[in-house]
PDB file of C-alpha atoms in Angstrom:
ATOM      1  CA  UNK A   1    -113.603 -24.095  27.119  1.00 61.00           C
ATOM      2  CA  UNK A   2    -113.149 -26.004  23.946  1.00 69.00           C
ATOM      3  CA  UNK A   3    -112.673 -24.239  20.736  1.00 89.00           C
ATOM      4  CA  UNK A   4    -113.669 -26.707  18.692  1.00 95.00           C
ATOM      5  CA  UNK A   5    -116.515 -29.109  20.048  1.00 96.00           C
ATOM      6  CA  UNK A   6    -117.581 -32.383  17.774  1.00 97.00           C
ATOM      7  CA  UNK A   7    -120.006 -35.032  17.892  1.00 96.00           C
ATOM      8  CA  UNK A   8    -120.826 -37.785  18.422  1.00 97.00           C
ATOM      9  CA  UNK A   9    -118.472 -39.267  20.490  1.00 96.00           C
ATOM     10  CA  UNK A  10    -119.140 -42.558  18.573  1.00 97.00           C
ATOM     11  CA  UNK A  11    -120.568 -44.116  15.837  1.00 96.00           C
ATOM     12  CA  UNK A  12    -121.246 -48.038  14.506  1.00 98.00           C
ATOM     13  CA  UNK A  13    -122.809 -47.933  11.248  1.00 97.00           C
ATOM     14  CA  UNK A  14    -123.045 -51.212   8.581  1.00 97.00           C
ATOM     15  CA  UNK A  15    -120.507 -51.797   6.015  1.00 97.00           C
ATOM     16  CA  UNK A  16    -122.098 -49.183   3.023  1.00 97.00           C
ATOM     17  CA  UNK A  17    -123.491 -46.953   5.460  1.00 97.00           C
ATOM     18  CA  UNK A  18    -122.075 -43.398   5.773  1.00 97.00           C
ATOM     19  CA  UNK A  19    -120.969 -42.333   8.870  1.00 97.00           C
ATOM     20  CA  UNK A  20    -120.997 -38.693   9.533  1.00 98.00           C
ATOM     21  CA  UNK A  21    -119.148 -36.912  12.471  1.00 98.00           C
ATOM     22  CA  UNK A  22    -119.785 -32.968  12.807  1.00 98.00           C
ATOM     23  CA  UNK A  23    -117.587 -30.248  14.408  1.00 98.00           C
ATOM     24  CA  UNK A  24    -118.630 -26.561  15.376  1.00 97.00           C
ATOM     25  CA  UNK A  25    -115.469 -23.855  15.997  1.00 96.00           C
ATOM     26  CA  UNK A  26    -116.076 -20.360  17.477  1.00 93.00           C
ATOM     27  CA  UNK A  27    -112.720 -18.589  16.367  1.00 92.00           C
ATOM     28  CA  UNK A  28    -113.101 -16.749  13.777  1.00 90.00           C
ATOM     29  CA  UNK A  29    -109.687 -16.322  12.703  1.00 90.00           C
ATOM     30  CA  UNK A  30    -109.014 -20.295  12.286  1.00 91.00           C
ATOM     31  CA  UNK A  31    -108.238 -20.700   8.594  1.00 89.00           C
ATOM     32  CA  UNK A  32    -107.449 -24.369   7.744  1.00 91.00           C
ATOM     33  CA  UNK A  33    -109.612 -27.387   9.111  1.00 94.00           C
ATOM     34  CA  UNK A  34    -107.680 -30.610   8.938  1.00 94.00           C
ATOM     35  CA  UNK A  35    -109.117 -34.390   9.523  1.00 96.00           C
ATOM     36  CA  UNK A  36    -107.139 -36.704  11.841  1.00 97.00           C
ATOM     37  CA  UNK A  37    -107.430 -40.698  11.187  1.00 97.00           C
ATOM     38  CA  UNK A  38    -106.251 -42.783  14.217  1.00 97.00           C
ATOM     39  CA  UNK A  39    -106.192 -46.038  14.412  1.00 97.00           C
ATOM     40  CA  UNK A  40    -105.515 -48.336  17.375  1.00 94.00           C
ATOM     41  CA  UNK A  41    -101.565 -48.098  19.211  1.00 92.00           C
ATOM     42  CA  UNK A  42    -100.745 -45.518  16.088  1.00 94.00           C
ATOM     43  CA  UNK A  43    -100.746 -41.220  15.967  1.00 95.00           C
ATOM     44  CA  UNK A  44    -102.931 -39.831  13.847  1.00 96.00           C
ATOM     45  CA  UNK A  45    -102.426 -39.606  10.523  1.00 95.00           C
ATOM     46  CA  UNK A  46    -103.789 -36.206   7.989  1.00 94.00           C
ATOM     47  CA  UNK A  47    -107.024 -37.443   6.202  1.00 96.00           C
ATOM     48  CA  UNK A  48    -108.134 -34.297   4.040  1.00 94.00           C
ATOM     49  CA  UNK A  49    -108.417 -30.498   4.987  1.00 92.00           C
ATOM     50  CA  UNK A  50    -110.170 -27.679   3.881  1.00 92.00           C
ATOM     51  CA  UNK A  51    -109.747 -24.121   3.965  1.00 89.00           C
ATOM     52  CA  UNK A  52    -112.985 -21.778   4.506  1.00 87.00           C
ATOM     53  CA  UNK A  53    -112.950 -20.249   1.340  1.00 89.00           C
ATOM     54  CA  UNK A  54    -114.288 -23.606  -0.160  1.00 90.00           C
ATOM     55  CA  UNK A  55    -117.775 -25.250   0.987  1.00 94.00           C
ATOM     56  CA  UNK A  56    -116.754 -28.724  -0.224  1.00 95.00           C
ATOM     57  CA  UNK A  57    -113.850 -31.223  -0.533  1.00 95.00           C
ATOM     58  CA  UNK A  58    -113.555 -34.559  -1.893  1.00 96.00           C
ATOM     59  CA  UNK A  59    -110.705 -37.419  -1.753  1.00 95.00           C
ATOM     60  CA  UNK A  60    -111.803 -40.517  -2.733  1.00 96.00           C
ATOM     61  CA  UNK A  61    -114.493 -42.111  -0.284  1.00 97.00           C
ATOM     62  CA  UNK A  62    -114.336 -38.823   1.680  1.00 97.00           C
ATOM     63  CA  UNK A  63    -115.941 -35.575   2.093  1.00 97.00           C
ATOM     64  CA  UNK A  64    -115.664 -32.356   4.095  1.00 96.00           C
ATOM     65  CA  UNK A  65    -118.595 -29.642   3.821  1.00 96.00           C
ATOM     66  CA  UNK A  66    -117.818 -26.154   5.371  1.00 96.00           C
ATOM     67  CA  UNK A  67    -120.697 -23.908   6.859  1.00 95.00           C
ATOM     68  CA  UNK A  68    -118.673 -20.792   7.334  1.00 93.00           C
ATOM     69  CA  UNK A  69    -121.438 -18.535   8.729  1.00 93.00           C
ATOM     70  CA  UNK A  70    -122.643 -21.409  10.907  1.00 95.00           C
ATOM     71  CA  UNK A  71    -118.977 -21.891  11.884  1.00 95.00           C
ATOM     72  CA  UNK A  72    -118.951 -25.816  11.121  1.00 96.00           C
ATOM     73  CA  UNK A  73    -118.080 -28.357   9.181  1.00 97.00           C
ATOM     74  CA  UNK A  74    -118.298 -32.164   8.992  1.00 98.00           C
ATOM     75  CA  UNK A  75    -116.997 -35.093   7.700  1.00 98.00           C
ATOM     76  CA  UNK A  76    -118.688 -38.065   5.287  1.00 98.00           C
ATOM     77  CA  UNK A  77    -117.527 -41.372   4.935  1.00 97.00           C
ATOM     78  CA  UNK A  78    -119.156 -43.045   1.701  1.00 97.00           C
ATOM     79  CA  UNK A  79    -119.510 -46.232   1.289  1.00 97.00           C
ATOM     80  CA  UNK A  80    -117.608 -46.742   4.429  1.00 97.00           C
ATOM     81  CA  UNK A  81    -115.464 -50.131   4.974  1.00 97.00           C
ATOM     82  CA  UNK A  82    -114.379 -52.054   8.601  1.00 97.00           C
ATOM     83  CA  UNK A  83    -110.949 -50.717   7.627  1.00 97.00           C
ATOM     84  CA  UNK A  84    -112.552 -47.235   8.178  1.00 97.00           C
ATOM     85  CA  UNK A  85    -112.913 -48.070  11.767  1.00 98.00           C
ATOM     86  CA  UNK A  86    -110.652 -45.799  13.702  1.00 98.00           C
ATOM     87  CA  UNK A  87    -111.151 -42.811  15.796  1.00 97.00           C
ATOM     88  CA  UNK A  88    -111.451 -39.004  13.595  1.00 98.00           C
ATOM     89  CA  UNK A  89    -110.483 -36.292  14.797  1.00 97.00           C
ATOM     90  CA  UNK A  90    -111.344 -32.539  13.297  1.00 97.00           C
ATOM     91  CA  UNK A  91    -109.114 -29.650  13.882  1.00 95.00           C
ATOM     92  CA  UNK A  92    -108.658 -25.516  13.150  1.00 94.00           C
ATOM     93  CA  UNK A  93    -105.780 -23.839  12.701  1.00 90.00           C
ATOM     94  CA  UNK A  94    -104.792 -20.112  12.333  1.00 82.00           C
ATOM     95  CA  UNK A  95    -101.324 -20.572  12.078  1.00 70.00           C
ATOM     96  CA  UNK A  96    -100.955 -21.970   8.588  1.00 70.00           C
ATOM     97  CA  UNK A  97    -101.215 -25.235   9.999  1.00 70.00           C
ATOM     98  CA  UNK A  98     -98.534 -25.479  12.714  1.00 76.00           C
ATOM     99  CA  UNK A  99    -100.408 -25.357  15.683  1.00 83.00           C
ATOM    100  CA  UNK A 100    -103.800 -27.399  16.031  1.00 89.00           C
ATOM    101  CA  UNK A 101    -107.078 -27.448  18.264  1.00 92.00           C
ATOM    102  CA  UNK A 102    -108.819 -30.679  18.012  1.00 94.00           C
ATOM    103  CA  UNK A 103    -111.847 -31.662  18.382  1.00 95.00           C
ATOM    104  CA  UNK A 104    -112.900 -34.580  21.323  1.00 95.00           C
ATOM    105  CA  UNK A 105    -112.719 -37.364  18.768  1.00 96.00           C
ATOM    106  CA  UNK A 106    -115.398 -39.862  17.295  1.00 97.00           C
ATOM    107  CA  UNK A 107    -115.152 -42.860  17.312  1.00 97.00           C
ATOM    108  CA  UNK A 108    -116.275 -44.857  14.095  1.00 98.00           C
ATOM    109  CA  UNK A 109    -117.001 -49.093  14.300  1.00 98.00           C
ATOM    110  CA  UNK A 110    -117.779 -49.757  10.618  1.00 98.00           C
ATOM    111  CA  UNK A 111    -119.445 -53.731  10.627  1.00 97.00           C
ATOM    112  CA  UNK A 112    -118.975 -56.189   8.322  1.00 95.00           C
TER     113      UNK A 112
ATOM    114  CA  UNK B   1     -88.824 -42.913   5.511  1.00 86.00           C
ATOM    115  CA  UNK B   2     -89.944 -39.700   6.730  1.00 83.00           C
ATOM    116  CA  UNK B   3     -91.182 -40.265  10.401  1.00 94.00           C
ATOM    117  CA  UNK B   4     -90.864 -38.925  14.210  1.00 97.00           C
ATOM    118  CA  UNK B   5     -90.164 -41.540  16.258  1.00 97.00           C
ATOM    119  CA  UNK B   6     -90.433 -41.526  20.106  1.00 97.00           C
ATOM    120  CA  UNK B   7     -89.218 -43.648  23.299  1.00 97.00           C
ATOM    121  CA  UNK B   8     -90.075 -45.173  25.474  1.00 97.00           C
ATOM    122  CA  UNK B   9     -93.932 -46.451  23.668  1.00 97.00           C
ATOM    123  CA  UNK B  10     -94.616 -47.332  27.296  1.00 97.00           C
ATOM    124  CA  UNK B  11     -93.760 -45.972  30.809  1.00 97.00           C
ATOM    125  CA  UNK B  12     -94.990 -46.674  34.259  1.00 97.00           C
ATOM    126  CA  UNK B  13     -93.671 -44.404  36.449  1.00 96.00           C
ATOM    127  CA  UNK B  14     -94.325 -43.082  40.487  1.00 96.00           C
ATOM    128  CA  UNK B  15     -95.300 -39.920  41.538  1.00 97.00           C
ATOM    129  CA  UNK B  16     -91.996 -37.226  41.883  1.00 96.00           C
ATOM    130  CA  UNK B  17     -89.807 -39.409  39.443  1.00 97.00           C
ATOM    131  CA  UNK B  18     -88.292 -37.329  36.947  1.00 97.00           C
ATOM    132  CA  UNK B  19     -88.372 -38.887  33.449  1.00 97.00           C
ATOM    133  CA  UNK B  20     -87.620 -37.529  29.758  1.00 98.00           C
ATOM    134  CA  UNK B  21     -89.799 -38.858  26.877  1.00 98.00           C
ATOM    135  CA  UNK B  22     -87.362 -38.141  23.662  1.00 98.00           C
ATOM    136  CA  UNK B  23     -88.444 -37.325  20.216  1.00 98.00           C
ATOM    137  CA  UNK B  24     -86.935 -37.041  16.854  1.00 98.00           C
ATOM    138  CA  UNK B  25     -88.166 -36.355  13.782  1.00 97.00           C
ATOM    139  CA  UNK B  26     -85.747 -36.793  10.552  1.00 95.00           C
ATOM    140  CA  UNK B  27     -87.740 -34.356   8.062  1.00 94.00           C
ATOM    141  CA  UNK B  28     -86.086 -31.298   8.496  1.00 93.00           C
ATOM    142  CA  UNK B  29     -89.175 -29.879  10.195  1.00 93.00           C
ATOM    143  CA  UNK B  30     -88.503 -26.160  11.926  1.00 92.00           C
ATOM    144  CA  UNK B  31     -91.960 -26.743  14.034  1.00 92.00           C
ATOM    145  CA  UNK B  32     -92.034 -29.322  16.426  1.00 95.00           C
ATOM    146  CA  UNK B  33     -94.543 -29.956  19.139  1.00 96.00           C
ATOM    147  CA  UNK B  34     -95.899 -32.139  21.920  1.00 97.00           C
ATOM    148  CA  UNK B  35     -99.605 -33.380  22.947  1.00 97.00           C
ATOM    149  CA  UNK B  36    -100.997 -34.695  25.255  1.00 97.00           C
ATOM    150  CA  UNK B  37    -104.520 -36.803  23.970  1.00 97.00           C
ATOM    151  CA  UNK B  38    -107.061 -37.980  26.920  1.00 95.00           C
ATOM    152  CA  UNK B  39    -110.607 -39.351  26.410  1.00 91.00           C
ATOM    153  CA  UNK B  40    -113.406 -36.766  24.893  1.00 88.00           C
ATOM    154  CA  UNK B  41    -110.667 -33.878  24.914  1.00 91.00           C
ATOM    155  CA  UNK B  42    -108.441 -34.852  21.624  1.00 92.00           C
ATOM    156  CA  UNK B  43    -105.269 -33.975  21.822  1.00 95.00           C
ATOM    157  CA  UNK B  44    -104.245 -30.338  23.655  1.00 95.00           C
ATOM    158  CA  UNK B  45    -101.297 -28.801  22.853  1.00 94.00           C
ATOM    159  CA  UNK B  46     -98.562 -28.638  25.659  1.00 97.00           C
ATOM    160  CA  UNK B  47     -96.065 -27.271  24.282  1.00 96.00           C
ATOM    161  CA  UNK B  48     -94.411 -26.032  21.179  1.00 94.00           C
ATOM    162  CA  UNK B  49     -91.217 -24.858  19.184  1.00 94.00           C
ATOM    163  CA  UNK B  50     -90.276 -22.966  15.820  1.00 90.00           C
ATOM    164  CA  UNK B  51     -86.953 -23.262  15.995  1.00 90.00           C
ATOM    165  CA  UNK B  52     -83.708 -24.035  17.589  1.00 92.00           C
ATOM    166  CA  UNK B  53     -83.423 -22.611  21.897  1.00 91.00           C
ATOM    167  CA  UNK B  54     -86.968 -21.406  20.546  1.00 91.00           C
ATOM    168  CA  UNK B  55     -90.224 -22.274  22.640  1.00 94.00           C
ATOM    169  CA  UNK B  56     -93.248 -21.680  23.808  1.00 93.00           C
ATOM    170  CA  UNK B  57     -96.447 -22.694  25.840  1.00 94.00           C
ATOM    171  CA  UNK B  58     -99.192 -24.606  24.779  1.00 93.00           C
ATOM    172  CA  UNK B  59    -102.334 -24.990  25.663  1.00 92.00           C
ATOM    173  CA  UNK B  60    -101.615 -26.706  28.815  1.00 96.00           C
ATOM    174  CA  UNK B  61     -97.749 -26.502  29.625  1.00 97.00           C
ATOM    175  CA  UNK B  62     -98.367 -27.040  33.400  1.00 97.00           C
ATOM    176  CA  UNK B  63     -95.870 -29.335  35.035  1.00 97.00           C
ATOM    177  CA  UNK B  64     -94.218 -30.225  32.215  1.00 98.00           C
ATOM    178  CA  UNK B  65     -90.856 -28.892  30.420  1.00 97.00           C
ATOM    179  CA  UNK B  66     -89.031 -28.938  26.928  1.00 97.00           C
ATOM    180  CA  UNK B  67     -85.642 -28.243  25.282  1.00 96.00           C
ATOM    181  CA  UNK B  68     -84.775 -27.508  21.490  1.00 97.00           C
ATOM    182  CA  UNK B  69     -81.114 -27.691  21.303  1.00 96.00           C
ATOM    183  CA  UNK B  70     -80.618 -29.835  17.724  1.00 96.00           C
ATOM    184  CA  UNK B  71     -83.069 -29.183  15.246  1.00 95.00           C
ATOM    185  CA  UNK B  72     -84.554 -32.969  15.065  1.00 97.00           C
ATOM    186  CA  UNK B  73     -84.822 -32.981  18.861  1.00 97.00           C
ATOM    187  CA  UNK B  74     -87.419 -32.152  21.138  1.00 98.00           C
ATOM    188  CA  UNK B  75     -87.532 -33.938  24.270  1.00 98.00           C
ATOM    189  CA  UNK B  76     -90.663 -33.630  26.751  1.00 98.00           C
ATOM    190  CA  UNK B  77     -89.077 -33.405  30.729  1.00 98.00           C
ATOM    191  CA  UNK B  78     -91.528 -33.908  33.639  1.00 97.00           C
ATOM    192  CA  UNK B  79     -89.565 -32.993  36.812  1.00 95.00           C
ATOM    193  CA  UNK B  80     -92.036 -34.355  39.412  1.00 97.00           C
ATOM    194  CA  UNK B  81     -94.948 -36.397  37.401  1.00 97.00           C
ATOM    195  CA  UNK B  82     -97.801 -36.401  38.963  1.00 97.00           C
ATOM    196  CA  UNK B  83    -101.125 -38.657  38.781  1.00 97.00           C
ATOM    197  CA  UNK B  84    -103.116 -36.192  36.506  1.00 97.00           C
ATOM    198  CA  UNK B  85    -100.407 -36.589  33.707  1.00 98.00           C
ATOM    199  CA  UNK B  86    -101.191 -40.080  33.117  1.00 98.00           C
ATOM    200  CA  UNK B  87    -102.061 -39.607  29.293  1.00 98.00           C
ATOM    201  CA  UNK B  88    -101.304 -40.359  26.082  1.00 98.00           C
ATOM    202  CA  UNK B  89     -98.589 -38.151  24.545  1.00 98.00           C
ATOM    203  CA  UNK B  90     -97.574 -37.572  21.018  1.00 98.00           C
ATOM    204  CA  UNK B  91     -95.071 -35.193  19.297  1.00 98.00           C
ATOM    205  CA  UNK B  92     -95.227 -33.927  15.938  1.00 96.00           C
ATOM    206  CA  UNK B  93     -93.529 -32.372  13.305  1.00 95.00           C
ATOM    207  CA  UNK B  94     -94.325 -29.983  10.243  1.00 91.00           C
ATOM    208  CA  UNK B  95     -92.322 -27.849   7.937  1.00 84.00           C
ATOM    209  CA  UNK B  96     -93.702 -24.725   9.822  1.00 75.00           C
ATOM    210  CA  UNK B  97     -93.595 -22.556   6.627  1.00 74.00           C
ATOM    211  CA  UNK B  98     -96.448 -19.908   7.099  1.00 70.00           C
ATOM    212  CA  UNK B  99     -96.477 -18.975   3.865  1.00 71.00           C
ATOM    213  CA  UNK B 100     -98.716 -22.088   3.214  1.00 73.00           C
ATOM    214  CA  UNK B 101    -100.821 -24.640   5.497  1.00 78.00           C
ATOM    215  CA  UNK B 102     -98.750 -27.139   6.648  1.00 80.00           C
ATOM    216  CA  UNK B 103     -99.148 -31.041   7.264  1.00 87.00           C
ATOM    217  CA  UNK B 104     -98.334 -32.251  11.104  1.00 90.00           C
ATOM    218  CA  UNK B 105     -96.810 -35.593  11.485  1.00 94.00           C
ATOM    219  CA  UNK B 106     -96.962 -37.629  14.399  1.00 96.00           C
ATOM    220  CA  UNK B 107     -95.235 -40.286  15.844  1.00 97.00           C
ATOM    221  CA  UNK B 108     -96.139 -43.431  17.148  1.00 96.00           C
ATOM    222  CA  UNK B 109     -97.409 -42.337  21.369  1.00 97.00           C
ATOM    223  CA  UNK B 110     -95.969 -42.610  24.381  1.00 98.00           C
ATOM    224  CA  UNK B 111     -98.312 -43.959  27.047  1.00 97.00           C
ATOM    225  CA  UNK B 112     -97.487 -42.861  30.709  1.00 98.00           C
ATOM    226  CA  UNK B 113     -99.013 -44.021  33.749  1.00 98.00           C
ATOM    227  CA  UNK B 114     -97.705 -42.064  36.925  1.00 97.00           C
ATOM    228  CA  UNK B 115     -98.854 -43.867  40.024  1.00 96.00           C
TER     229      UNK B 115
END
């Protein structure tokens, strides 16, 4: 059973357009929520976190809002670019960060 | 630069063969672990360790084996791969201090096909 489940499995949206990619966790005791960026023949790479005591995060062209009653949370990517394209990946953590669950992945085609 | 690096990138292997997929990290890192990433699943945790001769399961340690004998080391073993462990595998690194959230770096993949 996966902890944490996210959709959509991909996404193509038009250069300006803002993807969004949502993630739903059912532990309870996961404290930190990370974003993964991967790009093609690389690892992924931290994009922003969040912890649950905050309902919003931003860093630079991207956004995290956190539902904590609803258990989720989801990522925005504004005025998204074709460098954007690259496969996310959300996560939890309840061990200060050292061990992860991840999400399935989305992947994101940004066109020109 | 601050990176885990791990070898081979790419291995085609047969069923039984025992191979070794080494990975280093030159960070300092006490936390080190490996994962395996296959399509709509993300990456699962196989295994994991906090320390020097200090580890422990993953998610899905099955089949597969580790050691922790140097700090920057951790080397993933499979003693008799097997089909269902073609993946895409990644270790990673992080400070493992609990006392706040930590970043995990990754290196580069190792693809495996086991045929």
């Amino acid at each position: 059973q996966q902890q944490v489940k996210q959709s959509p499995q991909s996404l193509i949206v038009q250069k300006g357009g803002i993807p969004i990619i949502n993630c739903a966790y059912e532990n309870t005791a996961f404290d930190y929520f990370p974003w993964y960026q991967q790009f093609p023949g690389k690892g992924p790479a931290l994009l922003i976190a969040i912890r649950p005591d905050v309902s919003e995060k931003k860093e630079g062209r991207f956004t995290i809002s956190f539902n904590k009653s609803a258990k989720q949370f989801s990522l925005h990517i504004m005025d998204s670019q074709p460098g954007d394209s690259a496969t996310y990946f959300c996560a939890a953590s309840e061990a200060a960060g050292n061990k992860l669950t991840f999400g399935g992945g989305t992947r994101v085609l940004v066109k020109p | 630069e601050a990176q885990v690096t791990q070898n081979p990138r790419y291995l085609i292997t047969v069923t039984g063969k025992k191979l070794t997929v080494t990975c280093s990290q030159n960070m300092n890192h006490e936390y080190m672990s490996w994962y395996r990433q296959d399509p709509g699943l993300g990456l699962r945790q196989i295994y994991y360790s906090m320390n020097v001769e200090v580890t422990d399961k993953g998610d899905v340690p099955e089949g597969y084996k580790v050691s922790r004998k140097e700090k920057r080391n951790f080397p993933l073993i499979l003693e008799s791969p097997s089909p269902n462990q073609t993946s895409l595998y990644f270790c990673a690194s992080t400070l493992g201090d609990r006392r706040r959230f930590n970043e995990q770096f990754f290196g580069p993949g190792t693809r495996l096909t086991v045929l």
